[in-house]
C-alpha positions as a printed NumPy array, in Angstrom:
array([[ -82.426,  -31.876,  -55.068],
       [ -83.553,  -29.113,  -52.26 ],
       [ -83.948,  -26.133,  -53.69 ],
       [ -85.18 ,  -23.423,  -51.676],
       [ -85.566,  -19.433,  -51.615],
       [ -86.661,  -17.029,  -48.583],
       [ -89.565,  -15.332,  -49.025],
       [ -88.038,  -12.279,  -47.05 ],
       [ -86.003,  -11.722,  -50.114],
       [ -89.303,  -12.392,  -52.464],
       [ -90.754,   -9.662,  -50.614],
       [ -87.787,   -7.096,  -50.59 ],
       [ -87.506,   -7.585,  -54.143],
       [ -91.142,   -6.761,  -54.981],
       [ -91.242,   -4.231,  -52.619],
       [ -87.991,   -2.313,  -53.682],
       [ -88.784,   -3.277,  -57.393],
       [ -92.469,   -1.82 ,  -56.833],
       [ -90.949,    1.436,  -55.114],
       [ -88.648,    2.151,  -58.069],
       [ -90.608,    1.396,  -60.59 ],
       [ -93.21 ,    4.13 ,  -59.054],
       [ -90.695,    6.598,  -58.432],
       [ -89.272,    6.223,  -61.687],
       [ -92.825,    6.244,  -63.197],
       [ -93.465,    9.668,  -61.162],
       [ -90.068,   11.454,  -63.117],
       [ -91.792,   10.268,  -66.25 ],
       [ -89.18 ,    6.98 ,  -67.441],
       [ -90.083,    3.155,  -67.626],
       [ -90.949,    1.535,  -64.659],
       [ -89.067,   -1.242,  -66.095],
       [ -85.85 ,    0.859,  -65.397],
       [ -86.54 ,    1.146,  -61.83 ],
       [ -87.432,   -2.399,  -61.549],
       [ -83.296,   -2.634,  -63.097],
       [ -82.152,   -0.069,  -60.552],
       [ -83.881,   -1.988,  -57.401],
       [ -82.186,   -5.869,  -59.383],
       [ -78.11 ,   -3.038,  -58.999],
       [ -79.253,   -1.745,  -55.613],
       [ -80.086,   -4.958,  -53.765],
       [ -77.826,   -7.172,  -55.565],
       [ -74.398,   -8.72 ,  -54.968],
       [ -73.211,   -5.609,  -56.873],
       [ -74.878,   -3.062,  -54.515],
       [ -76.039,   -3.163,  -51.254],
       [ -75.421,   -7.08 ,  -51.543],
       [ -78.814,   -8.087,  -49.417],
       [ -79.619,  -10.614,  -51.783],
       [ -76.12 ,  -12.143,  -52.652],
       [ -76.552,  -15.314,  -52.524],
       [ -75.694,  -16.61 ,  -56.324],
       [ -78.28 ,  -18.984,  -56.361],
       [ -81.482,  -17.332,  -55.005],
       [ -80.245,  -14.415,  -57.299],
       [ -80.377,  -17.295,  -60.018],
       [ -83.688,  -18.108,  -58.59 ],
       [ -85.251,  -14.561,  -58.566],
       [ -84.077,  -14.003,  -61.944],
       [ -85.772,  -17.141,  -62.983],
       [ -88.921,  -16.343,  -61.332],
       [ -88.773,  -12.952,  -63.278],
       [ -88.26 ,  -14.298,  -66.593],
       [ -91.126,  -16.539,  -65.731],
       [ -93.684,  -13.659,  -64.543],
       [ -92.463,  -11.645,  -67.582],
       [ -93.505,  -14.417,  -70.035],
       [ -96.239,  -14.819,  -68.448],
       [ -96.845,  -11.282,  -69.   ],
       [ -96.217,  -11.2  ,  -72.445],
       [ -99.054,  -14.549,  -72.704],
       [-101.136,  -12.005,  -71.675],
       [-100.831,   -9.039,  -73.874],
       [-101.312,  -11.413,  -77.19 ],
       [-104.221,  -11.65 ,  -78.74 ],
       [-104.193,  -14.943,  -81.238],
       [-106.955,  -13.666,  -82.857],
       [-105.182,  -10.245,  -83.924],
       [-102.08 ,  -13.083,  -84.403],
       [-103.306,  -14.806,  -87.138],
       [-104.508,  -11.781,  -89.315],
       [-100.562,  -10.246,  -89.169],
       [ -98.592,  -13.351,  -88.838],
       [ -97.807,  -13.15 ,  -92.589],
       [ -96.213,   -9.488,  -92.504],
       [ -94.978,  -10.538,  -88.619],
       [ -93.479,  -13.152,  -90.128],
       [ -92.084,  -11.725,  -93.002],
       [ -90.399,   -8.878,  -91.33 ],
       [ -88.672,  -11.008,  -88.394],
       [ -86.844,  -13.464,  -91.479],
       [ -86.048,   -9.73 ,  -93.054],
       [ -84.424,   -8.093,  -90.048],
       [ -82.649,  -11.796,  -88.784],
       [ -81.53 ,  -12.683,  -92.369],
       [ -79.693,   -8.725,  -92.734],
       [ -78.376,   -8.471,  -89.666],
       [ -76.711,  -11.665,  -90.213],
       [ -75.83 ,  -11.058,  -93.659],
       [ -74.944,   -7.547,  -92.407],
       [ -72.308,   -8.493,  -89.831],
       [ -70.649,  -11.575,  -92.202],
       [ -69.652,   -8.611,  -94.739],
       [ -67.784,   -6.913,  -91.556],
       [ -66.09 ,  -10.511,  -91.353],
       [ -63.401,   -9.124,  -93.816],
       [ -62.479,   -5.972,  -92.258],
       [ -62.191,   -7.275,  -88.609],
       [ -60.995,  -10.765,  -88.893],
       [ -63.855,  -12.122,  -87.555],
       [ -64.357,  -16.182,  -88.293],
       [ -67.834,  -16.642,  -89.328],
       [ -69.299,  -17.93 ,  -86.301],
       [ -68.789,  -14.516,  -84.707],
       [ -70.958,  -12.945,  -87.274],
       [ -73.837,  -15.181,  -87.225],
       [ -73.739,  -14.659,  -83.304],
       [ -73.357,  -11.166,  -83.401],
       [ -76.295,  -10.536,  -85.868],
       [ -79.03 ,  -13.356,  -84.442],
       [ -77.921,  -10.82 ,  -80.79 ],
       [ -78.606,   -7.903,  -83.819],
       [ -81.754,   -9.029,  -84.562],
       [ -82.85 ,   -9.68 ,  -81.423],
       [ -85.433,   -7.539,  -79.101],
       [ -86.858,   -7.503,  -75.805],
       [ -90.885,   -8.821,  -76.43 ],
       [ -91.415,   -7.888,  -72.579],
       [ -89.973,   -4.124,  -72.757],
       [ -91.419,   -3.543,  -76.341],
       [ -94.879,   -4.32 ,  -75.338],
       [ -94.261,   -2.448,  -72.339],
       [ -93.373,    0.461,  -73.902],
       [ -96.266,    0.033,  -76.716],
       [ -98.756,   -0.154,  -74.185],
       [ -97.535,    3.16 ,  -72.605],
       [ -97.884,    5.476,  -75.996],
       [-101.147,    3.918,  -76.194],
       [ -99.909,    1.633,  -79.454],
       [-100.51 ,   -1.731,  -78.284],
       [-103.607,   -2.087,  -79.531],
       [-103.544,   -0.812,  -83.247],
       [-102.279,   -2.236,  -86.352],
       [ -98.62 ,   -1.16 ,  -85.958],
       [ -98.913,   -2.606,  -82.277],
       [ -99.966,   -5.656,  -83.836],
       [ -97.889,   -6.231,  -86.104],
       [ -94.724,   -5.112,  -83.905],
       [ -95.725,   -7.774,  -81.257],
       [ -96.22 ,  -10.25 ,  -83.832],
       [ -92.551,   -9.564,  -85.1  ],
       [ -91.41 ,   -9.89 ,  -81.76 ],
       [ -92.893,  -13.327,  -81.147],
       [ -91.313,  -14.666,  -84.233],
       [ -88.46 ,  -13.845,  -83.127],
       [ -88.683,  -14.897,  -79.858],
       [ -89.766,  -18.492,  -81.674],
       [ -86.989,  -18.072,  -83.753],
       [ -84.404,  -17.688,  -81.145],
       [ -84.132,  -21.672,  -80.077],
       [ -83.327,  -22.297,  -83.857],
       [ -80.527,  -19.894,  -84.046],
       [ -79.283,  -21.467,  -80.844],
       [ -79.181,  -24.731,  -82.46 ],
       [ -77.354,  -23.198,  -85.182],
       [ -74.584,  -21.675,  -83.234],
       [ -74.681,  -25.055,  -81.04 ],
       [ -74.085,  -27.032,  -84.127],
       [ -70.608,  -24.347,  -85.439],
       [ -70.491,  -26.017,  -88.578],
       [ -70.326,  -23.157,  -90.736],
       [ -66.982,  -22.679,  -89.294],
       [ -65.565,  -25.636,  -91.074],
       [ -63.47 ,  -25.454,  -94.316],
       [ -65.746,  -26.589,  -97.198],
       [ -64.991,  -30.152,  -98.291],
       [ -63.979,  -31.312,  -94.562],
       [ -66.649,  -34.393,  -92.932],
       [ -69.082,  -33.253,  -90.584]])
């Protein structure tokens, strides 16, 4: 299987993600935001120079990649362990209501049940990437309530493959008393 992608594009990409992100940066916002307004501008839904579907599938891969790698980074195992308990804690909390949240909505919108559970795992859900991003910029990354935000974020992020599994699975959308 050949799979290939032009470094041109790599290097418009950086380059118009890197020239955003400044700009944006300068007016006092998120670089992150520019690095979403270069993705619009060059895109298939912009100015279309990268439109190929598959090195944009490529580039978006490489992204999530360098962002994880990003977020490896930032933790701190050490500071980990000490507020995995409360990190812990508070990811189950805010998965568990959101879910519980959105299957009491079930009865006034007709929703089956498997709607519910996806809509509140997407609920309880946050971006690691842009959180620690965003920490780092107020200058809260490194103190307790930095700590113990990332550490909710990475349970949920290790959470995530298990909700998948659940929603893969849709047997809580079966009538009670029918086989598996």
């Amino acid at each position: 299987m050949e799979s290939s992608l032009d470094l041109t594009g790599i290097a418009l990409v950086v380059s118009a993600a890197t020239l955003c992100g400044t700009l944006l940066r300068r007016l006092r916002q998120p670089a992150f935001v520019g690095y979403i307004f270069a993705g619009i501008l060059l895109g298939p839904s912009g100015l279309a120079l990268i439109s190929d579907r598959g090195q944009v599938a490529t580039l978006a891969e490489l992204g999530v990649l360098m962002l994880l790698y990003f977020v490896g980074m930032e933790l701190s195992l050490r500071s980990f362990r000490i507020s995995w308990r409360i990190s812990l804690f508070a990811a189950l909390l805010q998965i568990v209501a959101s879910v519980v949240l959105l299957l009491a909505f079930t009865r006034f919108f007709d929703w089956p049940a498997s709607h519910a559970i996806l809509f509140g795992f997407v609920l309880a859900l946050s971006s690691t990437v842009v959180a620690i991003r965003m920490l780092e910029e107020i200058g809260e990354l490194r103190t307790r309530v930095g700590r113990i935000t990332v550490g909710v974020l990475v349970a949920q992020d290790l959470a995530e493959p298990r909700e998948t599994y659940v929603l893969a699975r849709g047997e809580y959308d079966k009538p009670v008393g029918d086989p598996v």
